[in-house]
mmCIF file of C-alpha atoms in Angstrom:
data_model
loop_
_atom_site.group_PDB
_atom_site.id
_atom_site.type_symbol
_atom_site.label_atom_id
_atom_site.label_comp_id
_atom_site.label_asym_id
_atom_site.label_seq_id
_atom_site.Cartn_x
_atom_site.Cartn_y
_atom_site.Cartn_z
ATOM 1 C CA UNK H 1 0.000 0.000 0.000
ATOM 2 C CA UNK H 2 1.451 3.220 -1.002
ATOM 3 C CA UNK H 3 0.964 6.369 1.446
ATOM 4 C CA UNK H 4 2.650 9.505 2.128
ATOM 5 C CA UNK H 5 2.628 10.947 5.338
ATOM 6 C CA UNK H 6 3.028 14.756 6.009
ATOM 7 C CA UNK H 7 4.393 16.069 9.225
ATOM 8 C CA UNK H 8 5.957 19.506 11.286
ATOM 9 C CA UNK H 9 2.795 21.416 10.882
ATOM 10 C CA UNK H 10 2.042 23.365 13.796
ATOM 11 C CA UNK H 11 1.381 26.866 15.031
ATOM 12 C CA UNK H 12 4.395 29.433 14.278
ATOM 13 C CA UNK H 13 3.818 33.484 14.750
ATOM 14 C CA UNK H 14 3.921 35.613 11.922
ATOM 15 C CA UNK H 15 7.734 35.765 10.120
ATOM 16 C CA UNK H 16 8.651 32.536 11.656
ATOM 17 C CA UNK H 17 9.899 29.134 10.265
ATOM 18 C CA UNK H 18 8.767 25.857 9.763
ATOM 19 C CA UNK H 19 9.951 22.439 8.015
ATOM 20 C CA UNK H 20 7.334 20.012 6.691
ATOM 21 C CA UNK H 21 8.417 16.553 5.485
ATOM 22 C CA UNK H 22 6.011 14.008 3.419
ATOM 23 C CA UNK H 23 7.114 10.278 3.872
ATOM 24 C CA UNK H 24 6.697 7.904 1.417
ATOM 25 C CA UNK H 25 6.152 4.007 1.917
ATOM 26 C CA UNK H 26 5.164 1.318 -0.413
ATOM 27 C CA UNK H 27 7.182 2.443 -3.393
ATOM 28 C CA UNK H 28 9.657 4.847 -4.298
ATOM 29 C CA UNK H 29 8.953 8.064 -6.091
ATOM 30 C CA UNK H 30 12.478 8.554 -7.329
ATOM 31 C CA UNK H 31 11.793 8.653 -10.722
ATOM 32 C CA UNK H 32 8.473 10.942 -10.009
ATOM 33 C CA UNK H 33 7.666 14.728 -10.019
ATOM 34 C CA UNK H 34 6.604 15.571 -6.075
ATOM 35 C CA UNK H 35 5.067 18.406 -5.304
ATOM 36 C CA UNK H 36 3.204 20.500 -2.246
ATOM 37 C CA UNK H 37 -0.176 21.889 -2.305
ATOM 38 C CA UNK H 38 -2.125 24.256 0.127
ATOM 39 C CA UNK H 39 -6.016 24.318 0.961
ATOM 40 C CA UNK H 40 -6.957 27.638 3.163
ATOM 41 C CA UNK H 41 -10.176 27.616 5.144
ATOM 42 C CA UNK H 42 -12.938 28.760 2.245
ATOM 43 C CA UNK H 43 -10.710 27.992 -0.288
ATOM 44 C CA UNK H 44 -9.764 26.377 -3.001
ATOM 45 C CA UNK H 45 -6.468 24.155 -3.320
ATOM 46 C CA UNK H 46 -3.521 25.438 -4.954
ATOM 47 C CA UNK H 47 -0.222 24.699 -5.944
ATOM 48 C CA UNK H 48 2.401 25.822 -3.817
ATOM 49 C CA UNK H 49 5.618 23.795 -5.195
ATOM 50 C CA UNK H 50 6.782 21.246 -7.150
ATOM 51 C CA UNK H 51 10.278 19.506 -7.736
ATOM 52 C CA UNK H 52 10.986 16.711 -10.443
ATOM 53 C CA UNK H 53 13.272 13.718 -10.665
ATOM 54 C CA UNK H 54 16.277 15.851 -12.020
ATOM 55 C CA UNK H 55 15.450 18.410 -9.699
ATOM 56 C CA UNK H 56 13.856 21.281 -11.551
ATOM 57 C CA UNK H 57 12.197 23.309 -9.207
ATOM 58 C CA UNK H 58 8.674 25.557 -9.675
ATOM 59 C CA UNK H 59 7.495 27.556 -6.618
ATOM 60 C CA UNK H 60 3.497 29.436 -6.726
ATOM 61 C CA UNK H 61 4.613 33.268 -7.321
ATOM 62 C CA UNK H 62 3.206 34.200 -3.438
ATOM 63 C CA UNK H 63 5.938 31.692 -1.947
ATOM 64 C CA UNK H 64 9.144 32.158 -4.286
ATOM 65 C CA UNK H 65 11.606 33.791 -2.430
ATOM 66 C CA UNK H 66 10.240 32.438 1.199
ATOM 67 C CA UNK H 67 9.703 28.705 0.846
ATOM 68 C CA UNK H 68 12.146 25.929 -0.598
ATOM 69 C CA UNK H 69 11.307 22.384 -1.473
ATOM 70 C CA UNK H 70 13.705 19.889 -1.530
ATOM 71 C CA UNK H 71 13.874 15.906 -1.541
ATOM 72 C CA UNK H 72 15.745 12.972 -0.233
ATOM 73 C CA UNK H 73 15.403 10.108 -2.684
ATOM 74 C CA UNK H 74 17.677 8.097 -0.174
ATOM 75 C CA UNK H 75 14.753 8.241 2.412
ATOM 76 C CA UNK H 76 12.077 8.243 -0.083
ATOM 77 C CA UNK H 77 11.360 11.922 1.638
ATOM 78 C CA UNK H 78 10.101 15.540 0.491
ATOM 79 C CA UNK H 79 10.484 18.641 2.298
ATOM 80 C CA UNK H 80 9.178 22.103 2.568
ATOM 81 C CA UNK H 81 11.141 24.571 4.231
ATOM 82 C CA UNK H 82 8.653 27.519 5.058
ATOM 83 C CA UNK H 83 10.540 31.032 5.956
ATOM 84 C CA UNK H 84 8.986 34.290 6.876
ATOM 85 C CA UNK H 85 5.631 32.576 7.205
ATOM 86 C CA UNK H 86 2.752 34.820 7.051
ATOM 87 C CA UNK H 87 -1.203 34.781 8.242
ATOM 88 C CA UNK H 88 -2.090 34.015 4.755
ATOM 89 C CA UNK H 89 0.090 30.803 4.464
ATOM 90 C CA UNK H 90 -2.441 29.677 7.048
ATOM 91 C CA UNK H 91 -3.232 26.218 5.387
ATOM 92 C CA UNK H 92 -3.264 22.464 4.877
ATOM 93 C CA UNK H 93 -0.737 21.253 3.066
ATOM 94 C CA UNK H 94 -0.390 18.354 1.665
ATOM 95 C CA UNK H 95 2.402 16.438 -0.622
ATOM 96 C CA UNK H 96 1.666 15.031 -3.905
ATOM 97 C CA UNK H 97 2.975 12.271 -6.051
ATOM 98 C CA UNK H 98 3.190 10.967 -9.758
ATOM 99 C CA UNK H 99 1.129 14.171 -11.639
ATOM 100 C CA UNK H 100 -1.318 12.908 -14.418
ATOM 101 C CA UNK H 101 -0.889 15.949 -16.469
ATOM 102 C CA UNK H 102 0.554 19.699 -15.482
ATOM 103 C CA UNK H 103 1.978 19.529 -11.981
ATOM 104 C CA UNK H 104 0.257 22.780 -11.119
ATOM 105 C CA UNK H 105 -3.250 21.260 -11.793
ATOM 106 C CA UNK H 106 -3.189 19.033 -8.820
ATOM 107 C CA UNK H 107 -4.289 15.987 -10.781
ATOM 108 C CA UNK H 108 -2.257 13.571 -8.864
ATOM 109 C CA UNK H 109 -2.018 9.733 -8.459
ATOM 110 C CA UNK H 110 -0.929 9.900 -4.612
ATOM 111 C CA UNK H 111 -2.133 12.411 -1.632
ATOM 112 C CA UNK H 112 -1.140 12.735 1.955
ATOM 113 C CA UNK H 113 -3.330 13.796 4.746
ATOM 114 C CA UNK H 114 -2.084 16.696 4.883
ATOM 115 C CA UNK H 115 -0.819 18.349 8.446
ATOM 116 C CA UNK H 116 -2.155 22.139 9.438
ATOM 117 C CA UNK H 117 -0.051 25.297 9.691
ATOM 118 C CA UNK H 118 -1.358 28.146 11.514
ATOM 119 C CA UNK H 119 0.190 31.362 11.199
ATOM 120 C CA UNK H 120 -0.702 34.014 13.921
ATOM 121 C CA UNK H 121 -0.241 37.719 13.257
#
């Protein structure tokens, strides 16, 4: 069974840091795009970041510059570093694996939970 498990969410004030990581079990994904996706309360989900196999890198224009996504295909693991968080990062966010089509769309074989960050002002 294949899952991917997000964790290091949490509550973090306003221009502070976070790291999230997304475990995967049941197969690797080191020949797979990976990405990270956000959901806000009352809205819709969006892309956030998205890193192939080779390590091209696409960030959503209202995180480049703060957040970095990175991967370790030696522990079958994908990180989100999250700097100079603000309110409006307040989100789930979940990891995705193995896009159908565009990697922005979120049309994804594989989902995580997702895990919460709250961002207080």
């Amino acid at each position: 069974q294949v899952q991917l498990v997000e964790s290091g969410g949490g509550l973090v004030q306003a221009g502070g840091s976070l790291r999230v990581s997304c475990a995967a079990s049941g197969r690797t994904f080191t020949m797979e795009t990976m990405a990270w996706f956000r959901q806000a309360p009352g809205k819709e989900r969006e892309f956030v970041a998205a890193i192939t196999w080779i390590g091209g890198i696409r960030y959503a224009d209202s995180v480049k510059g703060r957040f970095t996504i990175s991967r370790d295909n030696t522990k079958n693991t994908l990180y989100l570093q999250l700097n100079a968080l603000k309110p409006e990062d307040t989100a789930v966010y979940s990891c995705a694996a193995v896009p159908r089509g565009d990697f922005k769309t979120g049309d994804y074989v594989y989902w995580g939970q997702g895990t919460r960050i709250t961002v207080s002002s």
